[in-house]
């Protein structure tokens, strides 16, 4: 299981961060599923905040960002 949440600061710039927390799981497939699930939530948060609503004309932005964040998450998880 995991969580994805979005935090916006209270400065005039309204900067924000999206965080993902994943509970370790001895079943690597359940862990992969949870990571991918939460990464997609993060992608939706990030791109929606920037005014990009998912449709067939912009699905590549969603898929590239999902792939990139998955790769970075697994690199972090593996200590690389």
PDB file of C-alpha atoms in Angstrom:
ATOM      1  CA  UNK A   1       0.000   0.000   0.000  1.00  0.00           C
ATOM      2  CA  UNK A   2       1.041   3.589  -0.410  1.00  0.00           C
ATOM      3  CA  UNK A   3       0.085   7.227  -0.394  1.00  0.00           C
ATOM      4  CA  UNK A   4       0.484  10.131  -2.751  1.00  0.00           C
ATOM      5  CA  UNK A   5      -0.153  13.614  -1.465  1.00  0.00           C
ATOM      6  CA  UNK A   6       0.287  17.142  -2.687  1.00  0.00           C
ATOM      7  CA  UNK A   7       1.476  20.002  -0.475  1.00  0.00           C
ATOM      8  CA  UNK A   8       1.252  23.644  -1.483  1.00  0.00           C
ATOM      9  CA  UNK A   9       3.143  26.281   0.474  1.00  0.00           C
ATOM     10  CA  UNK A  10       1.504  29.480   1.648  1.00  0.00           C
ATOM     11  CA  UNK A  11       3.879  31.888  -0.077  1.00  0.00           C
ATOM     12  CA  UNK A  12       2.669  34.144  -2.889  1.00  0.00           C
ATOM     13  CA  UNK A  13       4.522  31.885  -5.347  1.00  0.00           C
ATOM     14  CA  UNK A  14       2.283  28.946  -4.287  1.00  0.00           C
ATOM     15  CA  UNK A  15       5.043  26.418  -4.891  1.00  0.00           C
ATOM     16  CA  UNK A  16       4.004  22.825  -4.374  1.00  0.00           C
ATOM     17  CA  UNK A  17       5.452  19.377  -3.964  1.00  0.00           C
ATOM     18  CA  UNK A  18       3.996  15.942  -4.515  1.00  0.00           C
ATOM     19  CA  UNK A  19       5.138  13.139  -2.228  1.00  0.00           C
ATOM     20  CA  UNK A  20       4.866   9.372  -2.520  1.00  0.00           C
ATOM     21  CA  UNK A  21       5.164   7.032   0.442  1.00  0.00           C
ATOM     22  CA  UNK A  22       5.206   3.283  -0.118  1.00  0.00           C
ATOM     23  CA  UNK A  23       5.024   0.651   2.606  1.00  0.00           C
ATOM     24  CA  UNK A  24       7.650  -2.051   2.093  1.00  0.00           C
ATOM     25  CA  UNK A  25       6.158  -5.355   1.051  1.00  0.00           C
ATOM     26  CA  UNK A  26       7.871  -8.746   0.963  1.00  0.00           C
ATOM     27  CA  UNK A  27       5.877  -9.510  -2.189  1.00  0.00           C
ATOM     28  CA  UNK A  28       7.821  -7.562  -4.824  1.00  0.00           C
ATOM     29  CA  UNK A  29       4.916  -7.666  -7.275  1.00  0.00           C
ATOM     30  CA  UNK A  30       2.548  -6.039  -4.780  1.00  0.00           C
ATOM     31  CA  UNK A  31       5.224  -3.424  -4.113  1.00  0.00           C
ATOM     32  CA  UNK A  32       5.657  -2.737  -7.845  1.00  0.00           C
ATOM     33  CA  UNK A  33       1.884  -2.438  -8.159  1.00  0.00           C
ATOM     34  CA  UNK A  34       1.702   0.054  -5.263  1.00  0.00           C
ATOM     35  CA  UNK A  35       4.587   2.143  -6.635  1.00  0.00           C
ATOM     36  CA  UNK A  36       3.095   2.328 -10.119  1.00  0.00           C
ATOM     37  CA  UNK A  37      -0.339   3.137  -8.700  1.00  0.00           C
ATOM     38  CA  UNK A  38       0.973   6.014  -6.570  1.00  0.00           C
ATOM     39  CA  UNK A  39       3.242   7.314  -9.335  1.00  0.00           C
ATOM     40  CA  UNK A  40       0.217   7.654 -11.599  1.00  0.00           C
ATOM     41  CA  UNK A  41      -1.560   9.661  -8.890  1.00  0.00           C
ATOM     42  CA  UNK A  42       1.517  11.923  -8.745  1.00  0.00           C
ATOM     43  CA  UNK A  43       1.531  12.324 -12.529  1.00  0.00           C
ATOM     44  CA  UNK A  44      -2.141  13.307 -12.546  1.00  0.00           C
ATOM     45  CA  UNK A  45      -1.513  15.816  -9.724  1.00  0.00           C
ATOM     46  CA  UNK A  46       1.495  17.397 -11.417  1.00  0.00           C
ATOM     47  CA  UNK A  47       0.037  17.653 -14.908  1.00  0.00           C
ATOM     48  CA  UNK A  48      -3.455  18.695 -13.798  1.00  0.00           C
ATOM     49  CA  UNK A  49      -1.923  21.454 -11.677  1.00  0.00           C
ATOM     50  CA  UNK A  50      -0.272  22.691 -14.862  1.00  0.00           C
ATOM     51  CA  UNK A  51      -3.556  22.705 -16.744  1.00  0.00           C
ATOM     52  CA  UNK A  52      -3.061  19.498 -18.701  1.00  0.00           C
ATOM     53  CA  UNK A  53      -6.137  17.280 -18.489  1.00  0.00           C
ATOM     54  CA  UNK A  54      -5.716  13.762 -19.820  1.00  0.00           C
ATOM     55  CA  UNK A  55      -7.025  13.079 -23.311  1.00  0.00           C
ATOM     56  CA  UNK A  56      -5.897  11.277 -26.452  1.00  0.00           C
ATOM     57  CA  UNK A  57      -4.089  14.399 -27.663  1.00  0.00           C
ATOM     58  CA  UNK A  58      -1.703  14.567 -24.684  1.00  0.00           C
ATOM     59  CA  UNK A  59      -1.408  11.012 -23.412  1.00  0.00           C
ATOM     60  CA  UNK A  60       2.316  10.973 -24.259  1.00  0.00           C
ATOM     61  CA  UNK A  61       2.988  13.577 -21.555  1.00  0.00           C
ATOM     62  CA  UNK A  62       1.342  11.271 -19.026  1.00  0.00           C
ATOM     63  CA  UNK A  63       3.125   8.148 -20.220  1.00  0.00           C
ATOM     64  CA  UNK A  64       6.589   9.747 -20.419  1.00  0.00           C
ATOM     65  CA  UNK A  65       6.259  11.301 -16.965  1.00  0.00           C
ATOM     66  CA  UNK A  66       4.943   8.017 -15.523  1.00  0.00           C
ATOM     67  CA  UNK A  67       7.903   6.133 -16.982  1.00  0.00           C
ATOM     68  CA  UNK A  68      10.395   8.729 -15.773  1.00  0.00           C
ATOM     69  CA  UNK A  69       9.012   8.822 -12.227  1.00  0.00           C
ATOM     70  CA  UNK A  70       8.834   5.015 -12.037  1.00  0.00           C
ATOM     71  CA  UNK A  71      12.481   4.801 -13.122  1.00  0.00           C
ATOM     72  CA  UNK A  72      13.569   7.458 -10.614  1.00  0.00           C
ATOM     73  CA  UNK A  73      11.553   5.844  -7.819  1.00  0.00           C
ATOM     74  CA  UNK A  74      13.155   2.444  -8.424  1.00  0.00           C
ATOM     75  CA  UNK A  75      16.632   3.992  -8.666  1.00  0.00           C
ATOM     76  CA  UNK A  76      16.035   5.681  -5.306  1.00  0.00           C
ATOM     77  CA  UNK A  77      14.647   2.468  -3.825  1.00  0.00           C
ATOM     78  CA  UNK A  78      17.715   0.561  -5.031  1.00  0.00           C
ATOM     79  CA  UNK A  79      20.092   3.201  -3.643  1.00  0.00           C
ATOM     80  CA  UNK A  80      21.349   4.411  -7.027  1.00  0.00           C
TER      81      UNK A  80
END
